[in-house]
Short mmCIF file of C-alpha atoms and ligand atoms in Angstrom, two decimals:
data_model
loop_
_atom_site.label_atom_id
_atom_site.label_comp_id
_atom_site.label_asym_id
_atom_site.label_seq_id
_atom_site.Cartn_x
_atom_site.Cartn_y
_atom_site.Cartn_z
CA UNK Z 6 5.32 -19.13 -1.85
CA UNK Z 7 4.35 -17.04 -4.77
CA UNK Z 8 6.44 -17.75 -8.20
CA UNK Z 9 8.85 -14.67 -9.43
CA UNK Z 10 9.02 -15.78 -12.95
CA UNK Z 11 12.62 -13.74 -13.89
CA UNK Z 12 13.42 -15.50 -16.97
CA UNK Z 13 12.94 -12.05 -19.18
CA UNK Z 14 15.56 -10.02 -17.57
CA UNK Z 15 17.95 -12.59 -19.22
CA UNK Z 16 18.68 -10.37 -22.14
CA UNK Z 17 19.32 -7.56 -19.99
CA UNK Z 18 21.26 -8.98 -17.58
CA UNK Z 19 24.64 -11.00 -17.24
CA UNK Z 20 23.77 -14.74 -15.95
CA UNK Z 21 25.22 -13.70 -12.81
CA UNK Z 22 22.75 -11.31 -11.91
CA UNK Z 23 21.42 -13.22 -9.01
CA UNK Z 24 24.05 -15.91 -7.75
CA UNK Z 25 26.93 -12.78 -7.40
CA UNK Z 26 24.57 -11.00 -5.36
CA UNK Z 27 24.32 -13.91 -3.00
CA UNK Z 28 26.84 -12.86 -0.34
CA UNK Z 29 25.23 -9.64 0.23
CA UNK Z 30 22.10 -10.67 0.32
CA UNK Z 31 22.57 -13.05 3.27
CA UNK Z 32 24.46 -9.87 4.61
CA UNK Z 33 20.94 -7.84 4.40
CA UNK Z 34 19.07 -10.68 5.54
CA UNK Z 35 20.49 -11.03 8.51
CA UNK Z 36 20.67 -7.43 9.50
CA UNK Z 37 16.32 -7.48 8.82
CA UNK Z 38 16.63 -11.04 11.13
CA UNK Z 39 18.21 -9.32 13.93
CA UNK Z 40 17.28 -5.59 13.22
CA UNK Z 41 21.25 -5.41 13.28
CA UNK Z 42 21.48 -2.81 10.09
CA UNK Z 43 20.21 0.82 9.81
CA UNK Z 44 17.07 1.95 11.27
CA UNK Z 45 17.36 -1.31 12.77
CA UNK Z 46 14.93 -0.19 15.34
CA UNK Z 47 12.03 0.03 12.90
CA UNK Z 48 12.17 -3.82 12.19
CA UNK Z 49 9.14 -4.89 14.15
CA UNK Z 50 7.37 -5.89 11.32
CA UNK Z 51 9.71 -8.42 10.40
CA UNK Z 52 8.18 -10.81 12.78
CA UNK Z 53 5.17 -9.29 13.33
CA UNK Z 54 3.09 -11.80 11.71
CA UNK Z 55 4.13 -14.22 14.17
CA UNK Z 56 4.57 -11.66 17.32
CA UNK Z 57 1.99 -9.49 17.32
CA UNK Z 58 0.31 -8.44 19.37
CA UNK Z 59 -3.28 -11.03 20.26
CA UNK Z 60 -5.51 -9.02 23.29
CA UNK Z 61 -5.01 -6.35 21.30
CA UNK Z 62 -6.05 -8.41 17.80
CA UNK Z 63 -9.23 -9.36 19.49
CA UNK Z 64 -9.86 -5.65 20.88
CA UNK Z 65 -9.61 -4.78 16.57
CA UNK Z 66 -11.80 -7.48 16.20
CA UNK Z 67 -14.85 -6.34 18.68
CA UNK Z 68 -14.00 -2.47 17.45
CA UNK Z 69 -14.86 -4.08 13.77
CA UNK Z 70 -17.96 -5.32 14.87
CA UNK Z 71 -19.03 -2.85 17.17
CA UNK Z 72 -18.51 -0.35 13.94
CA UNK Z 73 -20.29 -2.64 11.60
CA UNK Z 74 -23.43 -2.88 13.89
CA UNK Z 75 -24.16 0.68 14.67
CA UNK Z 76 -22.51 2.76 11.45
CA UNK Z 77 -23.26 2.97 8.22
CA UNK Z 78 -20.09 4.33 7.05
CA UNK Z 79 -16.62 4.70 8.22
CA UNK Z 80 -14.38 7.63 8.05
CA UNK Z 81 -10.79 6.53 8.37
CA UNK Z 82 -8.71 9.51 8.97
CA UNK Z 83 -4.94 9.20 8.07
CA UNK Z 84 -2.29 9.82 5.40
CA UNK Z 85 1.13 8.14 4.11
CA UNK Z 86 1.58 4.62 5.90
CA UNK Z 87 -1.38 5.76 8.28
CA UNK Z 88 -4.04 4.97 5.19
CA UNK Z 89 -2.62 3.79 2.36
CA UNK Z 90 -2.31 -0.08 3.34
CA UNK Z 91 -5.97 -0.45 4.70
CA UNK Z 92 -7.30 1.67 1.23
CA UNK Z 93 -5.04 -0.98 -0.89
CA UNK Z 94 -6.75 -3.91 1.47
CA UNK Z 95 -9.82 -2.92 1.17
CA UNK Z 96 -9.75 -2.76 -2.97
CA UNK Z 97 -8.05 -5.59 -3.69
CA UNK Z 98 -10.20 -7.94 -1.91
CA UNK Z 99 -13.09 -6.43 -2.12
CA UNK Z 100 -13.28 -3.96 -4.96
CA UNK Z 101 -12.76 0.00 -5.57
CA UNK Z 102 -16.61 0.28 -6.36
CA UNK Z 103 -16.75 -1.31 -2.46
CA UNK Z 104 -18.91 1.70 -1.21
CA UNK Z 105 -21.85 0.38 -4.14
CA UNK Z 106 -21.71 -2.64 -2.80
CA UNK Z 107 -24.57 -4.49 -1.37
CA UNK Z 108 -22.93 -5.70 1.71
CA UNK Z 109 -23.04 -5.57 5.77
CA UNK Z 110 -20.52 -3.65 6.46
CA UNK Z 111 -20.09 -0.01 6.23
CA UNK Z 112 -19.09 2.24 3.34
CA UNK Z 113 -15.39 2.98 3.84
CA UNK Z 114 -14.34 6.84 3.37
CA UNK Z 115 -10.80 8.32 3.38
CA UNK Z 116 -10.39 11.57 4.71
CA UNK Z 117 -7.15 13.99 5.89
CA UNK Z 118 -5.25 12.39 3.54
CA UNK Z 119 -5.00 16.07 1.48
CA UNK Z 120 -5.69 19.16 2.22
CA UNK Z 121 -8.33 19.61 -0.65
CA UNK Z 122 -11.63 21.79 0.38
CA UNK Z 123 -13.83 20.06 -1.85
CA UNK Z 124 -12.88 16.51 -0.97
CA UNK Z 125 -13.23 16.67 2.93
CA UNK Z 126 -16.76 18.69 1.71
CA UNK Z 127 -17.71 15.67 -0.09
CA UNK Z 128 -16.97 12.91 2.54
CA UNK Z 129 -18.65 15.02 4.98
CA UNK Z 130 -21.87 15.28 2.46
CA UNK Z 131 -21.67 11.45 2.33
CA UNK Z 132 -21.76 10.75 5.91
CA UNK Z 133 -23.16 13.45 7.61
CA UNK Z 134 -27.06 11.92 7.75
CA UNK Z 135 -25.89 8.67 8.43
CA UNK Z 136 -24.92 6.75 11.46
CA UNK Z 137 -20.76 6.98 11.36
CA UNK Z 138 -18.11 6.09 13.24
CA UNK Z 139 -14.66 7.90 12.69
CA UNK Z 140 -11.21 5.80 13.23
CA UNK Z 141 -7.84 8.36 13.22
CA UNK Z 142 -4.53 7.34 12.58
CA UNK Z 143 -1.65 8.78 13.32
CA UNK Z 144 1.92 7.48 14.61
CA UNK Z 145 3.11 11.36 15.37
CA UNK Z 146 0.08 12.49 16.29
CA UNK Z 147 1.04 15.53 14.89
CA UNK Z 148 0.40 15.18 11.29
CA UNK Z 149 -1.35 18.69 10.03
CA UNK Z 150 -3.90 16.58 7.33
CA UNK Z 151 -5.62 13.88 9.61
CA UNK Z 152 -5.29 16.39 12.51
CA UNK Z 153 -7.30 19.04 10.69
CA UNK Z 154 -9.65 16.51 9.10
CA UNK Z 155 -10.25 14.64 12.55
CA UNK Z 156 -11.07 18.07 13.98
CA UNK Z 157 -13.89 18.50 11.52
CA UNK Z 158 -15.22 14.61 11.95
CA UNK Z 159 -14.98 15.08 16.06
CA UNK Z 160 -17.46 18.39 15.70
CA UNK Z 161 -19.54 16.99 13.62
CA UNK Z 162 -19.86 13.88 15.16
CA UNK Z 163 -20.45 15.81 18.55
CA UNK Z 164 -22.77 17.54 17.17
CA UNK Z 165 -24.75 15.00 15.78
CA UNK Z 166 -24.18 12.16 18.84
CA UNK Z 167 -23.37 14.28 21.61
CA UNK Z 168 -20.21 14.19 23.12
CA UNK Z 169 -20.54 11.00 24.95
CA UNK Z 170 -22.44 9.59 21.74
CA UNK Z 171 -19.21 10.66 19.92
CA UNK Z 172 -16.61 9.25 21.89
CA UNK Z 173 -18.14 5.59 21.67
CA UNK Z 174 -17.51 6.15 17.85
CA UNK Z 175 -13.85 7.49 17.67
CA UNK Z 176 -11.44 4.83 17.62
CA UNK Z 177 -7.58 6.46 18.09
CA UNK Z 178 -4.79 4.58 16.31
CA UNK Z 179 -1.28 6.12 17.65
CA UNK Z 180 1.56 5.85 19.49
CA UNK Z 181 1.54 3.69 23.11
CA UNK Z 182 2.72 6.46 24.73
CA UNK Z 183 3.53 9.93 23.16
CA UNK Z 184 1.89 12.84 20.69
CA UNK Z 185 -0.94 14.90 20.76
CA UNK Z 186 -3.45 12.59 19.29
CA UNK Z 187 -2.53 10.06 21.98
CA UNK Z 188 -3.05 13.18 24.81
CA UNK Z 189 -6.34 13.98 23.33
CA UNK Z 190 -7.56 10.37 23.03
CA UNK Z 191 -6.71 9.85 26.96
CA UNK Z 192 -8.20 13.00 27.66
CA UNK Z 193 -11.60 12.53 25.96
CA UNK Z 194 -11.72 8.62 26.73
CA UNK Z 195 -11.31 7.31 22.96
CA UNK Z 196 -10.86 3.69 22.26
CA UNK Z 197 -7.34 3.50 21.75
CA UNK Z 198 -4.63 0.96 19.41
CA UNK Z 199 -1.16 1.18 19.18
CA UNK Z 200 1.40 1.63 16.12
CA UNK Z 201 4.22 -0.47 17.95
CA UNK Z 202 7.40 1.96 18.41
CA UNK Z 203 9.67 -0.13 15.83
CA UNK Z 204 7.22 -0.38 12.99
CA UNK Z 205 7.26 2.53 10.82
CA UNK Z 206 4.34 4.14 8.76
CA UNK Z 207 4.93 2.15 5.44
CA UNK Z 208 5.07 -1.03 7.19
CA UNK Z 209 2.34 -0.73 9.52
CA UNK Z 210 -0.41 -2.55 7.45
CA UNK Z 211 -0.70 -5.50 9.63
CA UNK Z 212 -1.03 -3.14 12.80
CA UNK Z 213 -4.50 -1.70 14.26
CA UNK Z 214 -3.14 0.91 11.56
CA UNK Z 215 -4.82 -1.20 8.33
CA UNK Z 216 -6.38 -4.28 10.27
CA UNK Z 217 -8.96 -1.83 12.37
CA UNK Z 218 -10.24 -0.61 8.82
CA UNK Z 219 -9.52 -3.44 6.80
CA UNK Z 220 -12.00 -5.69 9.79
CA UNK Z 221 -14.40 -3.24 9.77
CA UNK Z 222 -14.71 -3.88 5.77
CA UNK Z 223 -15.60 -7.47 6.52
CA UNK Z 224 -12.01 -8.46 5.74
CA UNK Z 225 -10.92 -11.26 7.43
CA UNK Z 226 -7.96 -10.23 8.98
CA UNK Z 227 -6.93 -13.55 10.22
CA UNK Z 228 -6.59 -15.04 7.37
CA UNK Z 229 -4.94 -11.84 6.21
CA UNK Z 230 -2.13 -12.83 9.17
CA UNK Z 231 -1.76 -16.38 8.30
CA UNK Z 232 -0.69 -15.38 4.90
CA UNK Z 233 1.47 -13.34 5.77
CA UNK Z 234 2.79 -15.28 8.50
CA UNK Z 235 3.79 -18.45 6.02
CA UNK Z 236 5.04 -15.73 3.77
CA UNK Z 237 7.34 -14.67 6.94
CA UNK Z 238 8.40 -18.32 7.96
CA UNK Z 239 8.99 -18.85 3.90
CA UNK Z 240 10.96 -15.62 2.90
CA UNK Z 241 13.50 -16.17 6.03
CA UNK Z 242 14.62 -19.39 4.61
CA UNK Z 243 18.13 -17.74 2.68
CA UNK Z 244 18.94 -19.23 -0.63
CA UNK Z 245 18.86 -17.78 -4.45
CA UNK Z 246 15.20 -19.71 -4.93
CA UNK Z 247 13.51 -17.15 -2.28
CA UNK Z 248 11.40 -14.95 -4.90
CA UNK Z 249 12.28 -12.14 -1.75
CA UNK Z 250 15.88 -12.08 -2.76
CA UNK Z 251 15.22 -12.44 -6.85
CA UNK Z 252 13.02 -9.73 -6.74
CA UNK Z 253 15.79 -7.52 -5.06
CA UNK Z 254 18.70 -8.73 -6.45
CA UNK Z 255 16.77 -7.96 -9.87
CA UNK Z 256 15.64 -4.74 -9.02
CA UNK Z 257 19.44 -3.91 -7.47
CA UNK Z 258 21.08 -5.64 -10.98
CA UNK Z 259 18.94 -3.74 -13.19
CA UNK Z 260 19.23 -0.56 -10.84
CA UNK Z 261 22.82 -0.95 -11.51
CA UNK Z 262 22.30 -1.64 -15.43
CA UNK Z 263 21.74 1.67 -16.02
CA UNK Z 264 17.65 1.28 -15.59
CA UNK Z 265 16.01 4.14 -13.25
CA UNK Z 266 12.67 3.58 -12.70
CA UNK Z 267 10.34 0.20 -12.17
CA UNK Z 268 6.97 0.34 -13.33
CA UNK Z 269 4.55 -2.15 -11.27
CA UNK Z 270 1.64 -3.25 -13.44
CA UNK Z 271 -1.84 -5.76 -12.92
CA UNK Z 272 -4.37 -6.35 -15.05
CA UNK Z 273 -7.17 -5.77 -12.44
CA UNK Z 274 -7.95 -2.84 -11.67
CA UNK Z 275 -8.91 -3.52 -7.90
CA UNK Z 276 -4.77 -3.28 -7.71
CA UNK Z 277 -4.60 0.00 -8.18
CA UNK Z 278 -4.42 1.49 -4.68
CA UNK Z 279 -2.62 -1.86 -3.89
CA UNK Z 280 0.25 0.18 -6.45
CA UNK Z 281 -0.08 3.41 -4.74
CA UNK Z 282 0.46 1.52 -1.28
CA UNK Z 283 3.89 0.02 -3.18
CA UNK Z 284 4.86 3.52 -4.21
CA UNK Z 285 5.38 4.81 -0.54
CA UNK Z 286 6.86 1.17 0.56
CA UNK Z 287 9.41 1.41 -2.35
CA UNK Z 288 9.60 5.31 -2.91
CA UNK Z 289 9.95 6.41 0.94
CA UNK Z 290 12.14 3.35 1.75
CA UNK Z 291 15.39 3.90 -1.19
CA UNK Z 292 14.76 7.13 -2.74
CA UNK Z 293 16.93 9.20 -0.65
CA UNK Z 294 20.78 10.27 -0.41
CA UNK Z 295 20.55 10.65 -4.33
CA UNK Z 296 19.46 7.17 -5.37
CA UNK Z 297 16.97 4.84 -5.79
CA UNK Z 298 14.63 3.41 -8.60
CA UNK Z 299 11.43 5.64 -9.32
CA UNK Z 300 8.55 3.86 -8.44
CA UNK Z 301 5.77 3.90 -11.32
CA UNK Z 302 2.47 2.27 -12.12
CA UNK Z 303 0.12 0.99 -14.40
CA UNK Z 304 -3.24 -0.29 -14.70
CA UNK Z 305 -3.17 -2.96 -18.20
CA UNK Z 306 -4.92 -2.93 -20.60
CA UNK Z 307 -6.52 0.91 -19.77
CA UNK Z 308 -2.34 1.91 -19.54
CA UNK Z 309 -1.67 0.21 -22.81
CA UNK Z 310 -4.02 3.11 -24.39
CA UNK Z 311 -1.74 6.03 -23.00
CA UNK Z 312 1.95 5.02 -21.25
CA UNK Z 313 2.18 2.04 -23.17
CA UNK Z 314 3.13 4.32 -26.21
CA UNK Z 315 6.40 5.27 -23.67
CA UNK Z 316 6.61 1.90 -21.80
CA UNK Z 317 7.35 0.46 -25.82
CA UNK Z 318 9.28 3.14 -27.39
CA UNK Z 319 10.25 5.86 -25.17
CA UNK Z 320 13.61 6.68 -23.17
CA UNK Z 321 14.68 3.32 -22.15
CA UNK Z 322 14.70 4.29 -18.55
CA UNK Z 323 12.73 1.42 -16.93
CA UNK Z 324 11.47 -1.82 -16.18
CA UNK Z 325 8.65 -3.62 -15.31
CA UNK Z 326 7.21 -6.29 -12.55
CA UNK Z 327 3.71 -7.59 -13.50
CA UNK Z 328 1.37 -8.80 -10.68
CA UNK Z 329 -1.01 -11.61 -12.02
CA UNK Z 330 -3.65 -13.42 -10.28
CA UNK Z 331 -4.19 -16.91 -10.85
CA UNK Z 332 -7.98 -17.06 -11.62
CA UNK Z 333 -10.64 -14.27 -11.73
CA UNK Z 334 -13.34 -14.85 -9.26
CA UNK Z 335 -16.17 -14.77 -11.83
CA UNK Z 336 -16.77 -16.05 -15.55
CA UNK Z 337 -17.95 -13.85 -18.57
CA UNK Z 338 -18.07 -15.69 -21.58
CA UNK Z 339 -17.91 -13.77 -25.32
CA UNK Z 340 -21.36 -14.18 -27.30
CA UNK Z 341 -21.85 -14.90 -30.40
CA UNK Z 342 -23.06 -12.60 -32.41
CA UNK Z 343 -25.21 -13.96 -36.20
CA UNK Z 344 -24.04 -10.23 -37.66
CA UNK Z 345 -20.58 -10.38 -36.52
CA UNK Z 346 -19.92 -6.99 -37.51
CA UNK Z 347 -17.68 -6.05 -35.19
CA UNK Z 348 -15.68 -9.58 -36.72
CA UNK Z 349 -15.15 -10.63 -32.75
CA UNK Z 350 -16.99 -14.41 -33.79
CA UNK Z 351 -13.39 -15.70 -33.78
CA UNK Z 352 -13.77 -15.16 -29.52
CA UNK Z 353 -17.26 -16.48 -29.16
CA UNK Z 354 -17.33 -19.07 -26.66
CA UNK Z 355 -13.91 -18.04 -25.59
CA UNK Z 356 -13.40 -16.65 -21.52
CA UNK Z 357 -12.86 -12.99 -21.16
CA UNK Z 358 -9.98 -14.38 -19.04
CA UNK Z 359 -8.15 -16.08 -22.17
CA UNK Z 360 -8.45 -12.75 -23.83
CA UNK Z 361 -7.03 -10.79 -20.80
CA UNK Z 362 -4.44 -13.71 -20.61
CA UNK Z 363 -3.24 -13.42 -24.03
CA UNK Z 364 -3.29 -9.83 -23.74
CA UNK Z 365 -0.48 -10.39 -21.22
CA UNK Z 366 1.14 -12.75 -22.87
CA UNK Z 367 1.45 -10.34 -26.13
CA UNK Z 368 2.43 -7.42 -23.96
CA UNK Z 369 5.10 -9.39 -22.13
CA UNK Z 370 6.78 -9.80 -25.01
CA UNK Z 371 6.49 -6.67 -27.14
CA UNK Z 372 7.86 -4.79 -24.41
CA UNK Z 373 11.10 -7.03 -23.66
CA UNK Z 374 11.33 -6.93 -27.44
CA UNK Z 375 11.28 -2.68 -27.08
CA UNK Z 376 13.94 -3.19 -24.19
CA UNK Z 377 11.89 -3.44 -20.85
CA UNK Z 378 12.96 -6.09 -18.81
CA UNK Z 379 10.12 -7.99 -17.65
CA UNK Z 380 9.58 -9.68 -14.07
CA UNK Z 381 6.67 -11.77 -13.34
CA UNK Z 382 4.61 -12.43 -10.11
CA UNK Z 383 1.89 -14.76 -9.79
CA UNK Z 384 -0.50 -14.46 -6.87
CA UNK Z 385 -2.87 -17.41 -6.39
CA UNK Z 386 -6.03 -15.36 -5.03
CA UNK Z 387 -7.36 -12.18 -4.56
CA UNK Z 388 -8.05 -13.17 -1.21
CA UNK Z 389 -6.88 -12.34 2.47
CA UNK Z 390 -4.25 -15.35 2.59
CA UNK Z 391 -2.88 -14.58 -0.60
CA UNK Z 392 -2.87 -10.74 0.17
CA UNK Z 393 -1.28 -11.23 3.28
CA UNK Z 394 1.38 -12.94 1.87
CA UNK Z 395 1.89 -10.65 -0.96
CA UNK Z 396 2.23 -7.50 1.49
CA UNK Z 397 4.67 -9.17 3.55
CA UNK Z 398 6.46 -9.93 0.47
CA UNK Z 399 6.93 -6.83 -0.59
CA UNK Z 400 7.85 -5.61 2.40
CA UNK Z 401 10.76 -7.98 3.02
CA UNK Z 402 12.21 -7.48 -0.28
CA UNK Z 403 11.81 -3.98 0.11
CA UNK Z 404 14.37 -4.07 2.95
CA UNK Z 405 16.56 -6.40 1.79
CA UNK Z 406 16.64 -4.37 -1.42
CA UNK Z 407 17.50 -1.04 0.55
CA UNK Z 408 20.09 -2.79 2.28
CA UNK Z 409 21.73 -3.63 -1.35
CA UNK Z 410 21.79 -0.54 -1.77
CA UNK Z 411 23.29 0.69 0.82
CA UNK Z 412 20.55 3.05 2.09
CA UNK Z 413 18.69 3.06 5.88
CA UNK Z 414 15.51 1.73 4.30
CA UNK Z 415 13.63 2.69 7.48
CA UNK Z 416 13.81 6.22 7.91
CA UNK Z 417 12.47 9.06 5.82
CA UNK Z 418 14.34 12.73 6.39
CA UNK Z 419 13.02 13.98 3.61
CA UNK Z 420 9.34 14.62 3.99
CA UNK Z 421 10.18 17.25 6.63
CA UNK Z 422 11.19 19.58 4.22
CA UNK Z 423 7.92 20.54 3.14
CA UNK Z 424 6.41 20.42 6.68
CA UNK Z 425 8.62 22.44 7.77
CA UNK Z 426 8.06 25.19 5.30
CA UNK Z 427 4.37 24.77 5.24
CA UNK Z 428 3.92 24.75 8.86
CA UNK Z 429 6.44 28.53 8.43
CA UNK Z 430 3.63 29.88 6.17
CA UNK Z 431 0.99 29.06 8.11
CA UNK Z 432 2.55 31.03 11.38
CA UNK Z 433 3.06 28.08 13.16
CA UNK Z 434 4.72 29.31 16.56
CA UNK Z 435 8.72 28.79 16.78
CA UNK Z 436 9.09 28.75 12.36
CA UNK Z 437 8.91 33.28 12.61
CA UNK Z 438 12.37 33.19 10.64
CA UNK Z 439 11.88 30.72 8.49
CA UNK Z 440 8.82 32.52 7.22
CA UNK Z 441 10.35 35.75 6.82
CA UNK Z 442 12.78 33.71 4.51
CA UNK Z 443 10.22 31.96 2.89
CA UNK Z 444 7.57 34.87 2.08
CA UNK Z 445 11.15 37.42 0.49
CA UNK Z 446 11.36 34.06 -1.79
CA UNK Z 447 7.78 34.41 -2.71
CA UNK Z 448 6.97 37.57 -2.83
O1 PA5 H 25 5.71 6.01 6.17
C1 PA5 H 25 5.64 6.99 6.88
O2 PA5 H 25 6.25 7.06 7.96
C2 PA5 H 25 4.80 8.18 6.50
O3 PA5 H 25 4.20 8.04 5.27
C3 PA5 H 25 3.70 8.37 7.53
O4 PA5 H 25 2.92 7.23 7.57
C4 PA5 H 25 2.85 9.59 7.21
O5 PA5 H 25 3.66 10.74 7.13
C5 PA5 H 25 1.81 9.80 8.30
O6 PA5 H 25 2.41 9.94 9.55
P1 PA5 H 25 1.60 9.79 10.87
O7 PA5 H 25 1.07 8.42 10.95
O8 PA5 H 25 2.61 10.08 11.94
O9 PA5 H 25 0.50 10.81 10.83
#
């Protein structure tokens, strides 16, 4: 299992930190063992890696390759849980530039995951004259953004395919049994997967929810369950030398210190949607009934140019865990340059790795030195295994840590408040009073 290198919260924290949280953390580990605790009934991903479910693994699989043989591009249509997993997937192992690639398998576009004019205008640009294939994904069913968006794909792929051509290229991801995507899917004969009942949005990356994408990328999303599978079997073993309960006992210590916000940093910036997929695990999962640490990120060394002026001096508000990969994939060495005008001769020869090493090294310590408590996670690959692994990580900590703090880590009351008042503007039938009480605010 991956190393949690917590030596540098030591001068933040009393020596206790960890061992007087034990108690409770076997507490919260058993309710996420027996989905005992609350929103217990949005635990199936706890032993998903090992339960999931296989006829319908191999129907993602022959989707995948069905897509990759007759599309150029792939328009995966979701928001929240429903897209950011497979987008983080997709960058980390592969790359963000993915879509420049030389590869065989299709360009990857994002779509109803906004409401912006001018991005749906340009994904539609992009795809339009090329063979596509559309995959929507929604758990409600009912979520305006992909709805609207998946309206606009359906049309245009009707138009373009026909409407028998069309449905051989929509691929439904949504509930087993209820919603309005699921009625339409039935109704116009879509390929269908499910999003089990008891695994929510956030922690449905290792459903048909990321895996149908994340295949049709070339991933290999076997190797993306293994990892996260011996990342399950590992992280269930209780004791104070699982990095699962370090990492929350930290976060819940340093929560408790006074600290409000955690800042997640890598120095690759292929991580960055890997971040944004944290955000929602972390942000949607504690922030609620008042608390919870703020979820921030960073992309080193572009962030040291602009929040690393806060991160060292600022409001001591937060603290930050640093995800580093083992080894880089390729090799750039530093020339040597005769002139050595720029005065860089002391690096020729030397790995742009070392440099980005040291880099972190330096940083590391200039920020515990300005008073940011430092946590350290080291990731062998930037491959499927290791990603695997490192999403099911998070994920478990994520509910143990929720469970230390004495929130229902599973549920998520608070998005409705802007639904509801956007679907009032809009005139959505049944919201008429809530309008009228909306529009004497605005007016
Ligand atoms: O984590 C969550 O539950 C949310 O972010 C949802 O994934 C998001 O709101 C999209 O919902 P749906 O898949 O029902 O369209």
């Amino acid at each position: 299992m991956f190393k949690l290198d917590c030596s540098n919260l030591s001068p933040f924290l009393p020596a206790d930190w960890l061992d007087s949280r034990a108690d409770a953390l076997a507490h919260a580990r058993a309710l996420l063992e027996t989905g005992s605790g609350a929103g217990g009934n949005f635990t199936g991903w706890v032993h998903l890696p090992r339960d999931y479910d296989k006829a319908e693994f191999a129907r993602i699989q022959a989707a995948a390759q069905k897509i990759r043989s007759d599309s150029q591009a792939l328009v995966v249509v979701g928001i929240g849980g429903s897209y950011l997993g497979a987008r983080a997937v997709v960058e980390l192992i592969h790359s963000p530039n993915y879509n420049l690639r030389k590869k065989d398998s299709p360009d990857i576009f994002f779509a109803g995951n906004g409401l912006s004019t001018d991005a749906l205008a340009e994904v539609i640009e992009l795809v339009k004259d090329r063979d596509f294939s559309v995959n929507v994904i929604s758990k409600s069913g009912t979520t305006t953004e992909p709805a609207v968006a998946f309206r606009i794909f359906k049309a245009l792929l009707e138009e373009k395919y026909g409407k028998e051509g069309a449905q051989g290229r929509i691929y439904a991801t949504t509930d087993a049994r209820k919603g309005a995507l699921k009625g339409l899917a039935d109704a116009e004969g879509y390929e269908t997967f499910v999003v089990p009942d008891d695994v929510g949005g956030r922690f449905s990356v290792l459903t048909a929810v990321g895996l149908l994408p994340i295949a049709a990328a070339g991933i290999d999303i076997q190797a993306l369950m293994a990892g996260a599978r011996q990342a399950m079997d590992d992280l269930a073993l209780p004791g104070t030398d699982n990095p699962a309960w370090q990492y929350a006992a930290a976060r819940h210590a340093l929560y408790q210190s006074g600290k409000s916000t955690e800042i997640l940093a890598c120095y690759e910036p292929s991580f960055r949607f890997f971040a944004e997929w944290w955000k929602q695990l972390y942000g949607e999962s504690e922030g609620k009934e008042g608390k919870g640490l703020f979820p921030a990120s960073v992309e080193f060394t572009a962030d040291l140019h602009s929040m690393g002026q806060y991160i060292q001096q600022g409001e001591r508000l937060m603290f930050e865990t640093v995800v580093g990969f083992a080894q880089p994939r390729a090799a750039i060495s530093i020339p040597h340059d005769p002139d050595n005008v720029d005065g860089l001769n002391f690096l020729s020869g030397k790995a742009l790795e070392f440099v980005n090493r040291q880099a972190m090294r330096g940083v590391t310590l200039a920020h515990v030195d300005g008073g940011v408590p430092n946590l350290s996670l080291t990731v062998p690959a930037r491959d499927a295994e290791s990603v695997g692994a490192l999403i099911y990580f998070f994920e478990y900590a994520c509910g143990l840590s929720g469970y230390l703090l004495g929130v229902n880590p599973f549920d998520q009351p608070g998005v409705e408040a802007y639904k509801n008042n956007m679907y009032a503007l809009l005139g959505k039938p049944g919201y008429e009073e809530l309008k009228a009480q909306l529009e004497a605010r605005l007016d």
